[in-house]
C-alpha positions as semicolon CSV with decimal commas, in nm:
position;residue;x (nm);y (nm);z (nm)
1;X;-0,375;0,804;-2,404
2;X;-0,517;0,754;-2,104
3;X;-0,443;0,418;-1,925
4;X;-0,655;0,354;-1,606
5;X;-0,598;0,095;-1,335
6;X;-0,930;-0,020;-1,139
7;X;-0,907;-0,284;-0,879
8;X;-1,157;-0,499;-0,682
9;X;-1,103;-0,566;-0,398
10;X;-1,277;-0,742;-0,082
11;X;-1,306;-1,091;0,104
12;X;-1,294;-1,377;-0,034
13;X;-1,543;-1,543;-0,238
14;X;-1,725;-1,196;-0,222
15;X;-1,782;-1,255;-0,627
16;X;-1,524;-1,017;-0,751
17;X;-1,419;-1,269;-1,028
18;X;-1,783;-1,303;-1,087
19;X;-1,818;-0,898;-1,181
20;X;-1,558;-0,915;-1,391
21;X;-1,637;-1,246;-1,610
22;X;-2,024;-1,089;-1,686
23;X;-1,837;-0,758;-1,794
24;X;-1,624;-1,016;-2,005
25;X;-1,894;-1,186;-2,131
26;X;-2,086;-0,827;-2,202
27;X;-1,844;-0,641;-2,393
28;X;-1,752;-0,651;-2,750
29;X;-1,477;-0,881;-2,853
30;X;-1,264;-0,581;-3,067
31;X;-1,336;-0,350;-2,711
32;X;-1,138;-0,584;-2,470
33;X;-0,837;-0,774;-2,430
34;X;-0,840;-1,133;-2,268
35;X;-0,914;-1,195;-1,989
36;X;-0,666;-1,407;-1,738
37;X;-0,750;-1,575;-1,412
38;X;-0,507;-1,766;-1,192
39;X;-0,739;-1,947;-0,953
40;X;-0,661;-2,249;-0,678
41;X;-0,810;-2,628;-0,761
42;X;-1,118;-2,503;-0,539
43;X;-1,224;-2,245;-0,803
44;X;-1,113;-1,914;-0,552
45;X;-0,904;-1,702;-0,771
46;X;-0,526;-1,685;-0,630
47;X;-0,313;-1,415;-0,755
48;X;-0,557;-1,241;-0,944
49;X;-0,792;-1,205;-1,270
50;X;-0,729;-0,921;-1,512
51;X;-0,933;-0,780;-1,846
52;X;-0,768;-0,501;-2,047
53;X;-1,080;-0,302;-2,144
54;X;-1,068;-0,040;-2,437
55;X;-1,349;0,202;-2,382
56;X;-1,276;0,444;-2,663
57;X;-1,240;0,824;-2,668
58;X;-1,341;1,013;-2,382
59;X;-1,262;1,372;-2,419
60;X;-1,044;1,327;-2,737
61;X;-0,831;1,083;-2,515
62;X;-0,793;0,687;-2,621
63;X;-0,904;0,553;-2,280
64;X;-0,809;0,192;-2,188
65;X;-0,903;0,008;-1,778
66;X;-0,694;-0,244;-1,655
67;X;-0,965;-0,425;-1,470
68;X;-0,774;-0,663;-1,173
69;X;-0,931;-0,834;-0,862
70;X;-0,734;-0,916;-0,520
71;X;-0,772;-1,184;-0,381
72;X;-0,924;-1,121;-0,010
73;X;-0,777;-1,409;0,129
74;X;-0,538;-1,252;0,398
75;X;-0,271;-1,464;0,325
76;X;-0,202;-1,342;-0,005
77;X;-0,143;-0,972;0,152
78;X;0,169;-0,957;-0,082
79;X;0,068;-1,004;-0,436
80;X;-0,246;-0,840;-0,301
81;X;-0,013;-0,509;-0,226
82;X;0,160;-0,525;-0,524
83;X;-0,140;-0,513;-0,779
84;X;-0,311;-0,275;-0,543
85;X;0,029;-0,063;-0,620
86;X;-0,042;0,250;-0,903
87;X;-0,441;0,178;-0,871
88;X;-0,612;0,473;-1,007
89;X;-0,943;0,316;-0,873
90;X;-1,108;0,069;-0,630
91;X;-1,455;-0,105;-0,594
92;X;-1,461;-0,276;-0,271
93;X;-1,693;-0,562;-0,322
94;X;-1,866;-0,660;0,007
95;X;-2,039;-0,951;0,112
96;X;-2,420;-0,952;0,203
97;X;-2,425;-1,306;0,393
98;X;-2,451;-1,246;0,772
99;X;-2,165;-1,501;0,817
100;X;-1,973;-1,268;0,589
101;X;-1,971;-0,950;0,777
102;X;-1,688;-0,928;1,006
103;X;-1,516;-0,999;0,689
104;X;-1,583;-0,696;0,480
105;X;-1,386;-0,498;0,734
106;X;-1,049;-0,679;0,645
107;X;-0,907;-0,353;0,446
108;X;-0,720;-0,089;0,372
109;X;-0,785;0,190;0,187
110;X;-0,577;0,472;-0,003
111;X;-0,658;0,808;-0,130
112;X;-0,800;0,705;-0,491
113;X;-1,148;0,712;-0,571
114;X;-1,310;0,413;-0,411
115;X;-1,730;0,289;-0,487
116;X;-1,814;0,006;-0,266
117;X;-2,077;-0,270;-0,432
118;X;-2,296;-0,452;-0,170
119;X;-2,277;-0,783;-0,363
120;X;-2,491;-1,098;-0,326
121;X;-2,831;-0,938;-0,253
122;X;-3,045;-1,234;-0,386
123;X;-2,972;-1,416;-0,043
124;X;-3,269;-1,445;0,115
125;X;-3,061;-1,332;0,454
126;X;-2,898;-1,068;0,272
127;X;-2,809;-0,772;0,570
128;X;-2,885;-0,464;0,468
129;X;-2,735;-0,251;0,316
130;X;-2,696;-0,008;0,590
131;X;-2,519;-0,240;0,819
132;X;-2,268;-0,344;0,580
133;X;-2,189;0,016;0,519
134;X;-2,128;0,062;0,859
135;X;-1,863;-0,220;0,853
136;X;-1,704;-0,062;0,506
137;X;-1,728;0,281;0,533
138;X;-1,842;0,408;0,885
139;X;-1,818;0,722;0,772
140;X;-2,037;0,738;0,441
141;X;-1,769;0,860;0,204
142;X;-1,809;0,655;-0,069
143;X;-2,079;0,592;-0,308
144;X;-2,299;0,238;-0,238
145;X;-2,382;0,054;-0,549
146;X;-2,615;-0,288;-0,457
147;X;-2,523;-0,638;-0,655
148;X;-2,595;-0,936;-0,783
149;X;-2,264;-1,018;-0,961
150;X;-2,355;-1,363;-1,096
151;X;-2,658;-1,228;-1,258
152;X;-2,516;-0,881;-1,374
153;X;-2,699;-0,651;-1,169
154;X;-2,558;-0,347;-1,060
155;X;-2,276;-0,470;-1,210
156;X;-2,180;-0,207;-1,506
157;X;-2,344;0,034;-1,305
158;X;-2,078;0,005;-1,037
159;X;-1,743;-0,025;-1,334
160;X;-1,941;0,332;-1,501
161;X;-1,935;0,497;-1,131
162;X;-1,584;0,412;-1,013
163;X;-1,451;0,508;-1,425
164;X;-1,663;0,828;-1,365
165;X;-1,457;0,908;-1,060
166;X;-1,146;0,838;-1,174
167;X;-1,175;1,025;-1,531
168;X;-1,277;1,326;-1,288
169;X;-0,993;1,250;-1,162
170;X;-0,804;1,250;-1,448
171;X;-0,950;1,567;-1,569
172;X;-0,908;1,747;-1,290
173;X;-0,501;1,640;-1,322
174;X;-0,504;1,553;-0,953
């Protein structure tokens, strides 16, 4: 069996709960577990939210994601660290609002396969995409993916990219 553990991760209110409740709402019932969200009175999620998705065989292997999201409120750096602890795979979910920007640099990044989704480009002052990168990933390493979380796009597009890279991954046994 292979067991998988992809993480969002990203400032807050970014939508990263919002990615992961349309993939709830998308997926079979008998292909995922439940999914659990531990969220503050004001709706922002505060430990974080978590779907158990079962995505078959791949390459005569059962193959199961743990889907969590950190919260990107600094405060929380500690739970943050601990579910970002045994992550086979990251999508950094940036923010397109210009207010947003200095935000999306609050990281840290380890050596696992990482796709970053430019979220929230419905706003009509969405930055583009370009500029955010900058802020991400000055140095163009990782794959861009654009979003619209609360609507679904780009949304599976960005979970099949970061499972591609970490089944490589897994198939290349590094």
């Amino acid at each position: 069996d292979v067991n998988s553990k992809l993480v969002s991760y990203g400032p807050g209110l970014s939508a990263k709960t919002a990615n992961l409740k349309w993939i709830c709402s998308k997926v079979p019932e008998g292909r995922k577990g439940e999914m659990v969200s531990l969220a503050t009175e004001d709706e922002r999620t505060l430990f974080f939210d978590f779907l158990p998705l079962d995505i078959g065989e791949v390459k005569g292997f059962k193959t199961r994601f743990h889907l969590y999201t950190v919260p990107g409120q600094v405060f929380y750096n500690a739970s943050r660290k601990l579910i970002l602890r045994g992550v086979d795979g990251i999508v950094f979910v940036a923010d397109s609002a210009p207010n947003r920007l200095r935000a999306n640099a609050e990281r840290t990044l380890d050596d696992v396969p990482i796709v970053v989704q430019v979220n929230k480009r419905d706003l009509p002052d969405a930055l583009p995409v370009e500029m955010v990168r900058a802020v991400v990933d000055p140095e163009g390493r990782f794959p861009v993916l654009e979003a619209v979380a609360t609507e679904g796009k780009g949304v599976f597009e960005t979970l099949k990219e970061v499972s591609r890279l970490v089944l490589a991954r897994v198939a290349g046994g590094s």
